[in-house]
């Protein structure tokens, strides 16, 4: 039947001469804009205003389609638009306590998508890059309601983004190092799952998979295990990061915060920083 051109609303383009491929949901975005009657609305260059903090609504506004909107935005964020992952994840936390203010912020994400509808998630052949690598970050106590932190990570294959996540952590951590180490643990689980999956395609990764982390304390704990002062209050099950480091399956590498792509998955950023990390996700 030939090459796949569309898949569940995702348009696929190929350039075999350049060994490149791109994924786009432009048509899907345009259909949503028509549905929510935003063709003439003011558009935004970022999906969320910087440092936005929302509070749960005192009473639920059931006459607005907030959950429906969050649902379609989640589909976009997991399909081809990792740049809206944090914004959508953050607003999805209010699905049982929303009002018109939350709905307005969700519509802003759609307005941003309409402005940037031509962006495509690009993949290209680049054997000089590591087979698999990962960037991980955390925003410590970023949720003003329960003071839980947000985990963010992005996994690449030959420099191409193949997996990403923005998620609020399940428990409160007592330090930024603790939050970063919990995020490391979650990313290592996903990296090892991908490593196992690749074996089904006869792709064997022998070298430790590099995981880039910008917190010195989290890097130290991953190398030394439970033998640092910073690890005193971290739950034991998170220490499998150190176990996999000692087994040579992963290598946790310190990276400058300015170069940590995963930052875009943990908080709302200013336009310049947001667009810089968006480009690093191969969205253009």
PDB file of C-alpha atoms in Angstrom:
ATOM      1  CA  UNK A   1       0.000   0.000   0.000  1.00  0.00           C
ATOM      2  CA  UNK A   2       3.030   2.253  -0.036  1.00  0.00           C
ATOM      3  CA  UNK A   3       4.329   4.599   2.641  1.00  0.00           C
ATOM      4  CA  UNK A   4       2.056   5.740   5.454  1.00  0.00           C
ATOM      5  CA  UNK A   5       0.880   9.312   4.821  1.00  0.00           C
ATOM      6  CA  UNK A   6      -1.526   9.801   7.715  1.00  0.00           C
ATOM      7  CA  UNK A   7      -2.048   7.997  11.000  1.00  0.00           C
ATOM      8  CA  UNK A   8      -4.759   8.934  13.517  1.00  0.00           C
ATOM      9  CA  UNK A   9      -4.739  12.581  12.480  1.00  0.00           C
ATOM     10  CA  UNK A  10      -0.949  12.771  12.157  1.00  0.00           C
ATOM     11  CA  UNK A  11       0.385  13.738   8.723  1.00  0.00           C
ATOM     12  CA  UNK A  12       3.683  12.087   7.760  1.00  0.00           C
ATOM     13  CA  UNK A  13       6.087  13.494   5.176  1.00  0.00           C
ATOM     14  CA  UNK A  14       9.282  11.911   3.815  1.00  0.00           C
ATOM     15  CA  UNK A  15      12.390  13.229   2.102  1.00  0.00           C
ATOM     16  CA  UNK A  16      14.307  10.102   1.150  1.00  0.00           C
ATOM     17  CA  UNK A  17      17.142  12.006  -0.518  1.00  0.00           C
ATOM     18  CA  UNK A  18      17.922  13.768   2.762  1.00  0.00           C
ATOM     19  CA  UNK A  19      16.934  10.749   4.892  1.00  0.00           C
ATOM     20  CA  UNK A  20      14.416  12.887   6.778  1.00  0.00           C
ATOM     21  CA  UNK A  21      10.845  12.501   8.008  1.00  0.00           C
ATOM     22  CA  UNK A  22       8.422  14.872   9.723  1.00  0.00           C
ATOM     23  CA  UNK A  23       5.182  14.548  11.696  1.00  0.00           C
ATOM     24  CA  UNK A  24       2.513  17.245  11.744  1.00  0.00           C
ATOM     25  CA  UNK A  25      -1.012  17.746  13.077  1.00  0.00           C
ATOM     26  CA  UNK A  26      -1.742  21.002  11.276  1.00  0.00           C
ATOM     27  CA  UNK A  27      -5.077  19.854   9.884  1.00  0.00           C
ATOM     28  CA  UNK A  28      -6.202  18.597  13.287  1.00  0.00           C
ATOM     29  CA  UNK A  29      -5.258  21.906  14.919  1.00  0.00           C
ATOM     30  CA  UNK A  30      -7.186  23.857  12.292  1.00  0.00           C
ATOM     31  CA  UNK A  31     -10.276  21.696  12.863  1.00  0.00           C
ATOM     32  CA  UNK A  32     -10.098  22.400  16.609  1.00  0.00           C
ATOM     33  CA  UNK A  33      -9.751  26.138  16.013  1.00  0.00           C
ATOM     34  CA  UNK A  34     -12.913  26.057  13.909  1.00  0.00           C
ATOM     35  CA  UNK A  35     -14.724  23.993  16.556  1.00  0.00           C
ATOM     36  CA  UNK A  36     -13.871  26.481  19.311  1.00  0.00           C
ATOM     37  CA  UNK A  37     -14.378  29.489  16.991  1.00  0.00           C
ATOM     38  CA  UNK A  38     -10.902  30.952  17.466  1.00  0.00           C
ATOM     39  CA  UNK A  39     -10.103  31.890  13.849  1.00  0.00           C
ATOM     40  CA  UNK A  40     -10.128  35.622  14.664  1.00  0.00           C
ATOM     41  CA  UNK A  41      -8.851  35.397  18.243  1.00  0.00           C
ATOM     42  CA  UNK A  42      -5.644  36.956  19.517  1.00  0.00           C
ATOM     43  CA  UNK A  43      -2.794  34.464  19.160  1.00  0.00           C
ATOM     44  CA  UNK A  44       0.121  33.840  21.522  1.00  0.00           C
ATOM     45  CA  UNK A  45       3.789  32.994  20.986  1.00  0.00           C
ATOM     46  CA  UNK A  46       3.921  30.711  24.053  1.00  0.00           C
ATOM     47  CA  UNK A  47       1.352  28.215  25.340  1.00  0.00           C
ATOM     48  CA  UNK A  48       1.331  29.617  28.874  1.00  0.00           C
ATOM     49  CA  UNK A  49       2.314  32.864  30.523  1.00  0.00           C
ATOM     50  CA  UNK A  50       5.520  32.691  32.510  1.00  0.00           C
ATOM     51  CA  UNK A  51       5.259  31.621  36.160  1.00  0.00           C
ATOM     52  CA  UNK A  52       1.504  31.045  35.924  1.00  0.00           C
ATOM     53  CA  UNK A  53       0.009  29.655  39.145  1.00  0.00           C
ATOM     54  CA  UNK A  54      -3.639  28.596  39.194  1.00  0.00           C
ATOM     55  CA  UNK A  55      -5.820  27.801  42.188  1.00  0.00           C
ATOM     56  CA  UNK A  56      -8.610  25.194  42.288  1.00  0.00           C
ATOM     57  CA  UNK A  57     -12.043  26.677  41.693  1.00  0.00           C
ATOM     58  CA  UNK A  58     -14.393  26.785  44.673  1.00  0.00           C
ATOM     59  CA  UNK A  59     -17.246  25.482  42.526  1.00  0.00           C
ATOM     60  CA  UNK A  60     -17.205  23.451  39.308  1.00  0.00           C
ATOM     61  CA  UNK A  61     -18.423  25.173  36.126  1.00  0.00           C
ATOM     62  CA  UNK A  62     -20.061  22.257  34.342  1.00  0.00           C
ATOM     63  CA  UNK A  63     -21.411  24.389  31.490  1.00  0.00           C
ATOM     64  CA  UNK A  64     -17.988  24.718  29.840  1.00  0.00           C
ATOM     65  CA  UNK A  65     -16.236  21.933  27.915  1.00  0.00           C
ATOM     66  CA  UNK A  66     -13.005  22.107  29.857  1.00  0.00           C
ATOM     67  CA  UNK A  67     -12.391  18.364  30.050  1.00  0.00           C
ATOM     68  CA  UNK A  68     -13.047  17.942  26.323  1.00  0.00           C
ATOM     69  CA  UNK A  69     -10.531  20.659  25.512  1.00  0.00           C
ATOM     70  CA  UNK A  70      -7.906  19.184  27.840  1.00  0.00           C
ATOM     71  CA  UNK A  71      -8.450  15.798  26.198  1.00  0.00           C
ATOM     72  CA  UNK A  72      -7.729  17.009  22.654  1.00  0.00           C
ATOM     73  CA  UNK A  73      -4.744  19.019  23.883  1.00  0.00           C
ATOM     74  CA  UNK A  74      -3.365  15.909  25.592  1.00  0.00           C
ATOM     75  CA  UNK A  75      -3.590  14.053  22.293  1.00  0.00           C
ATOM     76  CA  UNK A  76      -1.610  16.787  20.550  1.00  0.00           C
ATOM     77  CA  UNK A  77       0.978  16.948  23.343  1.00  0.00           C
ATOM     78  CA  UNK A  78       1.653  13.205  23.172  1.00  0.00           C
ATOM     79  CA  UNK A  79       1.568  12.968  19.380  1.00  0.00           C
ATOM     80  CA  UNK A  80       3.647  15.669  17.727  1.00  0.00           C
ATOM     81  CA  UNK A  81       3.793  18.696  20.043  1.00  0.00           C
ATOM     82  CA  UNK A  82       6.035  18.075  23.058  1.00  0.00           C
ATOM     83  CA  UNK A  83       6.324  21.861  23.444  1.00  0.00           C
ATOM     84  CA  UNK A  84       2.871  22.033  25.079  1.00  0.00           C
ATOM     85  CA  UNK A  85       3.361  19.020  27.373  1.00  0.00           C
ATOM     86  CA  UNK A  86       3.946  21.017  30.560  1.00  0.00           C
ATOM     87  CA  UNK A  87       1.109  23.453  29.947  1.00  0.00           C
ATOM     88  CA  UNK A  88      -1.404  20.699  29.234  1.00  0.00           C
ATOM     89  CA  UNK A  89      -0.239  18.560  32.152  1.00  0.00           C
ATOM     90  CA  UNK A  90      -0.488  21.526  34.509  1.00  0.00           C
ATOM     91  CA  UNK A  91      -4.031  22.458  33.482  1.00  0.00           C
ATOM     92  CA  UNK A  92      -5.145  18.815  33.524  1.00  0.00           C
ATOM     93  CA  UNK A  93      -4.671  18.900  37.298  1.00  0.00           C
ATOM     94  CA  UNK A  94      -7.842  21.004  37.595  1.00  0.00           C
ATOM     95  CA  UNK A  95     -10.301  18.710  35.834  1.00  0.00           C
ATOM     96  CA  UNK A  96     -12.371  18.340  39.004  1.00  0.00           C
ATOM     97  CA  UNK A  97     -12.095  21.976  40.120  1.00  0.00           C
ATOM     98  CA  UNK A  98     -12.159  24.278  37.098  1.00  0.00           C
ATOM     99  CA  UNK A  99     -13.902  27.514  36.152  1.00  0.00           C
ATOM    100  CA  UNK A 100     -13.760  30.018  33.297  1.00  0.00           C
ATOM    101  CA  UNK A 101     -10.256  31.177  34.227  1.00  0.00           C
ATOM    102  CA  UNK A 102      -8.862  27.661  33.719  1.00  0.00           C
ATOM    103  CA  UNK A 103     -10.796  27.357  30.463  1.00  0.00           C
ATOM    104  CA  UNK A 104      -9.265  30.632  29.275  1.00  0.00           C
ATOM    105  CA  UNK A 105      -5.758  29.344  29.911  1.00  0.00           C
ATOM    106  CA  UNK A 106      -6.542  26.093  28.071  1.00  0.00           C
ATOM    107  CA  UNK A 107      -7.831  28.088  25.085  1.00  0.00           C
ATOM    108  CA  UNK A 108      -4.555  30.024  25.103  1.00  0.00           C
ATOM    109  CA  UNK A 109      -2.715  26.755  24.398  1.00  0.00           C
ATOM    110  CA  UNK A 110      -4.926  26.198  21.372  1.00  0.00           C
ATOM    111  CA  UNK A 111      -4.310  29.774  20.221  1.00  0.00           C
ATOM    112  CA  UNK A 112      -0.569  29.145  20.494  1.00  0.00           C
ATOM    113  CA  UNK A 113      -0.947  25.965  18.466  1.00  0.00           C
ATOM    114  CA  UNK A 114      -2.852  27.857  15.776  1.00  0.00           C
ATOM    115  CA  UNK A 115      -0.068  30.435  15.530  1.00  0.00           C
ATOM    116  CA  UNK A 116       2.543  27.655  15.260  1.00  0.00           C
ATOM    117  CA  UNK A 117       0.436  25.134  13.304  1.00  0.00           C
ATOM    118  CA  UNK A 118       3.159  24.760  10.656  1.00  0.00           C
ATOM    119  CA  UNK A 119       5.687  23.385  13.160  1.00  0.00           C
ATOM    120  CA  UNK A 120       6.657  19.781  12.493  1.00  0.00           C
ATOM    121  CA  UNK A 121       8.390  17.197  14.639  1.00  0.00           C
ATOM    122  CA  UNK A 122      11.424  16.342  12.530  1.00  0.00           C
ATOM    123  CA  UNK A 123      13.536  13.196  12.330  1.00  0.00           C
ATOM    124  CA  UNK A 124      16.759  12.839  10.374  1.00  0.00           C
ATOM    125  CA  UNK A 125      19.474  10.271   9.891  1.00  0.00           C
ATOM    126  CA  UNK A 126      22.414  11.199  12.106  1.00  0.00           C
ATOM    127  CA  UNK A 127      24.617   8.268  13.083  1.00  0.00           C
ATOM    128  CA  UNK A 128      27.139  10.582  14.781  1.00  0.00           C
ATOM    129  CA  UNK A 129      24.788  11.102  17.724  1.00  0.00           C
ATOM    130  CA  UNK A 130      24.426   8.636  20.598  1.00  0.00           C
ATOM    131  CA  UNK A 131      22.050   5.784  19.868  1.00  0.00           C
ATOM    132  CA  UNK A 132      19.929   6.739  22.909  1.00  0.00           C
ATOM    133  CA  UNK A 133      20.296   9.577  25.404  1.00  0.00           C
ATOM    134  CA  UNK A 134      18.036  11.357  27.864  1.00  0.00           C
ATOM    135  CA  UNK A 135      17.658  14.794  29.475  1.00  0.00           C
ATOM    136  CA  UNK A 136      15.868  15.027  32.822  1.00  0.00           C
ATOM    137  CA  UNK A 137      14.824  17.907  35.086  1.00  0.00           C
ATOM    138  CA  UNK A 138      12.488  18.718  37.966  1.00  0.00           C
ATOM    139  CA  UNK A 139      10.761  21.827  39.295  1.00  0.00           C
ATOM    140  CA  UNK A 140      10.983  21.493  43.071  1.00  0.00           C
ATOM    141  CA  UNK A 141       7.756  22.197  45.010  1.00  0.00           C
ATOM    142  CA  UNK A 142       6.410  24.008  41.962  1.00  0.00           C
ATOM    143  CA  UNK A 143       2.740  23.280  42.655  1.00  0.00           C
ATOM    144  CA  UNK A 144       1.501  25.991  45.074  1.00  0.00           C
ATOM    145  CA  UNK A 145      -1.443  23.854  46.192  1.00  0.00           C
ATOM    146  CA  UNK A 146       0.306  20.742  47.535  1.00  0.00           C
ATOM    147  CA  UNK A 147       4.002  21.695  47.040  1.00  0.00           C
ATOM    148  CA  UNK A 148       4.698  18.628  44.935  1.00  0.00           C
ATOM    149  CA  UNK A 149       7.355  18.809  42.234  1.00  0.00           C
ATOM    150  CA  UNK A 150       7.108  18.266  38.495  1.00  0.00           C
ATOM    151  CA  UNK A 151       9.162  15.684  36.605  1.00  0.00           C
ATOM    152  CA  UNK A 152      10.216  16.339  33.027  1.00  0.00           C
ATOM    153  CA  UNK A 153      12.322  14.247  30.684  1.00  0.00           C
ATOM    154  CA  UNK A 154      12.947  13.752  26.983  1.00  0.00           C
ATOM    155  CA  UNK A 155      14.524  10.692  25.374  1.00  0.00           C
ATOM    156  CA  UNK A 156      16.269  10.868  22.004  1.00  0.00           C
ATOM    157  CA  UNK A 157      17.447   8.299  19.491  1.00  0.00           C
ATOM    158  CA  UNK A 158      20.294   9.493  17.246  1.00  0.00           C
ATOM    159  CA  UNK A 159      19.369  13.024  18.335  1.00  0.00           C
ATOM    160  CA  UNK A 160      15.691  12.575  17.380  1.00  0.00           C
ATOM    161  CA  UNK A 161      13.021  13.011  20.034  1.00  0.00           C
ATOM    162  CA  UNK A 162      11.109   9.741  20.529  1.00  0.00           C
ATOM    163  CA  UNK A 163       9.661   9.975  24.050  1.00  0.00           C
ATOM    164  CA  UNK A 164       8.878  12.751  26.524  1.00  0.00           C
ATOM    165  CA  UNK A 165       7.001  13.287  29.746  1.00  0.00           C
ATOM    166  CA  UNK A 166       5.773  16.075  32.020  1.00  0.00           C
ATOM    167  CA  UNK A 167       4.164  14.813  35.213  1.00  0.00           C
ATOM    168  CA  UNK A 168       3.567  15.906  38.779  1.00  0.00           C
ATOM    169  CA  UNK A 169       5.396  13.701  41.258  1.00  0.00           C
ATOM    170  CA  UNK A 170       3.314  11.496  43.542  1.00  0.00           C
ATOM    171  CA  UNK A 171       4.873  12.629  46.811  1.00  0.00           C
ATOM    172  CA  UNK A 172       6.416  15.731  48.359  1.00  0.00           C
ATOM    173  CA  UNK A 173      10.222  15.904  48.426  1.00  0.00           C
ATOM    174  CA  UNK A 174      12.194  17.778  51.071  1.00  0.00           C
ATOM    175  CA  UNK A 175      14.816  19.259  48.759  1.00  0.00           C
ATOM    176  CA  UNK A 176      15.501  20.146  45.150  1.00  0.00           C
ATOM    177  CA  UNK A 177      18.031  17.316  45.061  1.00  0.00           C
ATOM    178  CA  UNK A 178      15.349  14.884  46.181  1.00  0.00           C
ATOM    179  CA  UNK A 179      12.964  16.101  43.475  1.00  0.00           C
ATOM    180  CA  UNK A 180      15.665  15.778  40.820  1.00  0.00           C
ATOM    181  CA  UNK A 181      16.554  12.277  41.963  1.00  0.00           C
ATOM    182  CA  UNK A 182      12.924  11.160  41.833  1.00  0.00           C
ATOM    183  CA  UNK A 183      12.757  12.553  38.277  1.00  0.00           C
ATOM    184  CA  UNK A 184      15.950  10.648  37.467  1.00  0.00           C
ATOM    185  CA  UNK A 185      14.372   7.446  38.736  1.00  0.00           C
ATOM    186  CA  UNK A 186      11.318   7.878  36.502  1.00  0.00           C
ATOM    187  CA  UNK A 187      13.436   8.632  33.445  1.00  0.00           C
ATOM    188  CA  UNK A 188      15.729   5.639  34.047  1.00  0.00           C
ATOM    189  CA  UNK A 189      12.684   3.335  34.127  1.00  0.00           C
ATOM    190  CA  UNK A 190      11.598   4.622  30.718  1.00  0.00           C
ATOM    191  CA  UNK A 191      15.106   4.493  29.253  1.00  0.00           C
ATOM    192  CA  UNK A 192      15.525   0.852  30.293  1.00  0.00           C
ATOM    193  CA  UNK A 193      12.123  -0.001  28.807  1.00  0.00           C
ATOM    194  CA  UNK A 194      13.170   1.529  25.485  1.00  0.00           C
ATOM    195  CA  UNK A 195      16.462  -0.360  25.653  1.00  0.00           C
ATOM    196  CA  UNK A 196      14.524  -3.623  26.013  1.00  0.00           C
ATOM    197  CA  UNK A 197      12.180  -2.652  23.174  1.00  0.00           C
ATOM    198  CA  UNK A 198      15.085  -1.998  20.806  1.00  0.00           C
ATOM    199  CA  UNK A 199      16.330  -5.538  21.364  1.00  0.00           C
ATOM    200  CA  UNK A 200      13.224  -6.761  19.515  1.00  0.00           C
ATOM    201  CA  UNK A 201      14.681  -4.993  16.466  1.00  0.00           C
ATOM    202  CA  UNK A 202      18.120  -6.544  17.051  1.00  0.00           C
ATOM    203  CA  UNK A 203      19.509  -3.204  18.277  1.00  0.00           C
ATOM    204  CA  UNK A 204      21.787  -3.948  21.217  1.00  0.00           C
ATOM    205  CA  UNK A 205      23.073  -1.064  23.356  1.00  0.00           C
ATOM    206  CA  UNK A 206      26.322  -2.100  24.993  1.00  0.00           C
ATOM    207  CA  UNK A 207      27.566   1.256  26.260  1.00  0.00           C
ATOM    208  CA  UNK A 208      25.971   3.009  29.284  1.00  0.00           C
ATOM    209  CA  UNK A 209      23.087   5.240  28.188  1.00  0.00           C
ATOM    210  CA  UNK A 210      23.865   8.874  29.019  1.00  0.00           C
ATOM    211  CA  UNK A 211      21.282  10.667  31.139  1.00  0.00           C
ATOM    212  CA  UNK A 212      21.906  14.398  31.417  1.00  0.00           C
ATOM    213  CA  UNK A 213      21.055  16.007  34.756  1.00  0.00           C
ATOM    214  CA  UNK A 214      21.768  19.586  35.911  1.00  0.00           C
ATOM    215  CA  UNK A 215      21.641  19.019  39.696  1.00  0.00           C
ATOM    216  CA  UNK A 216      25.029  18.205  41.267  1.00  0.00           C
ATOM    217  CA  UNK A 217      23.470  16.529  44.301  1.00  0.00           C
ATOM    218  CA  UNK A 218      21.336  14.196  42.188  1.00  0.00           C
ATOM    219  CA  UNK A 219      24.366  13.265  40.088  1.00  0.00           C
ATOM    220  CA  UNK A 220      26.382  12.508  43.251  1.00  0.00           C
ATOM    221  CA  UNK A 221      23.644  10.282  44.680  1.00  0.00           C
ATOM    222  CA  UNK A 222      23.298   8.392  41.414  1.00  0.00           C
ATOM    223  CA  UNK A 223      27.033   7.661  41.529  1.00  0.00           C
ATOM    224  CA  UNK A 224      27.439   7.026  45.263  1.00  0.00           C
ATOM    225  CA  UNK A 225      24.030   5.693  46.245  1.00  0.00           C
ATOM    226  CA  UNK A 226      22.879   6.093  49.835  1.00  0.00           C
ATOM    227  CA  UNK A 227      26.244   7.357  51.055  1.00  0.00           C
ATOM    228  CA  UNK A 228      25.639  11.104  50.847  1.00  0.00           C
ATOM    229  CA  UNK A 229      23.994  13.547  53.227  1.00  0.00           C
ATOM    230  CA  UNK A 230      21.525  14.576  50.538  1.00  0.00           C
ATOM    231  CA  UNK A 231      20.144  11.031  50.197  1.00  0.00           C
ATOM    232  CA  UNK A 232      19.049  10.697  53.829  1.00  0.00           C
ATOM    233  CA  UNK A 233      15.345  11.335  53.230  1.00  0.00           C
ATOM    234  CA  UNK A 234      14.945   9.729  49.783  1.00  0.00           C
ATOM    235  CA  UNK A 235      12.862   6.554  49.643  1.00  0.00           C
ATOM    236  CA  UNK A 236      14.868   3.387  49.076  1.00  0.00           C
ATOM    237  CA  UNK A 237      13.095   2.316  45.859  1.00  0.00           C
ATOM    238  CA  UNK A 238      14.419   5.358  44.027  1.00  0.00           C
ATOM    239  CA  UNK A 239      17.971   4.145  44.543  1.00  0.00           C
ATOM    240  CA  UNK A 240      17.743   1.724  41.657  1.00  0.00           C
ATOM    241  CA  UNK A 241      19.255   4.668  39.710  1.00  0.00           C
ATOM    242  CA  UNK A 242      22.514   4.029  41.554  1.00  0.00           C
ATOM    243  CA  UNK A 243      22.117   0.281  41.034  1.00  0.00           C
ATOM    244  CA  UNK A 244      21.839   0.682  37.259  1.00  0.00           C
ATOM    245  CA  UNK A 245      24.761   3.114  37.272  1.00  0.00           C
ATOM    246  CA  UNK A 246      26.952   0.554  39.060  1.00  0.00           C
ATOM    247  CA  UNK A 247      25.824  -2.135  36.598  1.00  0.00           C
ATOM    248  CA  UNK A 248      26.955   0.055  33.705  1.00  0.00           C
ATOM    249  CA  UNK A 249      23.506   0.367  32.130  1.00  0.00           C
ATOM    250  CA  UNK A 250      23.345   4.154  32.531  1.00  0.00           C
ATOM    251  CA  UNK A 251      25.723   7.040  33.064  1.00  0.00           C
ATOM    252  CA  UNK A 252      24.361  10.157  34.780  1.00  0.00           C
ATOM    253  CA  UNK A 253      26.150  13.177  33.336  1.00  0.00           C
ATOM    254  CA  UNK A 254      26.156  16.724  34.752  1.00  0.00           C
ATOM    255  CA  UNK A 255      24.915  19.307  32.274  1.00  0.00           C
ATOM    256  CA  UNK A 256      24.505  23.072  32.485  1.00  0.00           C
ATOM    257  CA  UNK A 257      20.932  24.132  33.264  1.00  0.00           C
ATOM    258  CA  UNK A 258      20.943  26.413  30.215  1.00  0.00           C
ATOM    259  CA  UNK A 259      21.368  23.372  27.973  1.00  0.00           C
ATOM    260  CA  UNK A 260      18.946  21.030  29.706  1.00  0.00           C
ATOM    261  CA  UNK A 261      16.144  20.509  27.178  1.00  0.00           C
ATOM    262  CA  UNK A 262      13.932  18.907  29.841  1.00  0.00           C
ATOM    263  CA  UNK A 263      13.453  22.328  31.460  1.00  0.00           C
ATOM    264  CA  UNK A 264      10.618  22.962  28.983  1.00  0.00           C
ATOM    265  CA  UNK A 265       8.700  20.043  30.560  1.00  0.00           C
ATOM    266  CA  UNK A 266       8.831  21.315  34.161  1.00  0.00           C
ATOM    267  CA  UNK A 267       7.677  24.939  34.115  1.00  0.00           C
ATOM    268  CA  UNK A 268       6.277  27.753  31.986  1.00  0.00           C
ATOM    269  CA  UNK A 269       9.162  29.671  30.416  1.00  0.00           C
ATOM    270  CA  UNK A 270       9.693  33.090  28.881  1.00  0.00           C
ATOM    271  CA  UNK A 271       9.491  33.327  25.108  1.00  0.00           C
ATOM    272  CA  UNK A 272      13.232  33.361  24.343  1.00  0.00           C
ATOM    273  CA  UNK A 273      14.075  30.368  26.515  1.00  0.00           C
ATOM    274  CA  UNK A 274      10.948  28.516  25.418  1.00  0.00           C
ATOM    275  CA  UNK A 275      11.734  28.918  21.711  1.00  0.00           C
ATOM    276  CA  UNK A 276      15.373  27.919  22.291  1.00  0.00           C
ATOM    277  CA  UNK A 277      14.375  24.596  23.875  1.00  0.00           C
ATOM    278  CA  UNK A 278      11.594  24.096  21.330  1.00  0.00           C
ATOM    279  CA  UNK A 279      14.186  24.233  18.555  1.00  0.00           C
ATOM    280  CA  UNK A 280      16.266  21.652  20.455  1.00  0.00           C
ATOM    281  CA  UNK A 281      13.250  19.330  20.304  1.00  0.00           C
ATOM    282  CA  UNK A 282      13.520  19.456  16.482  1.00  0.00           C
ATOM    283  CA  UNK A 283      10.223  21.326  16.218  1.00  0.00           C
ATOM    284  CA  UNK A 284      10.483  23.687  13.270  1.00  0.00           C
TER     285      UNK A 284
END
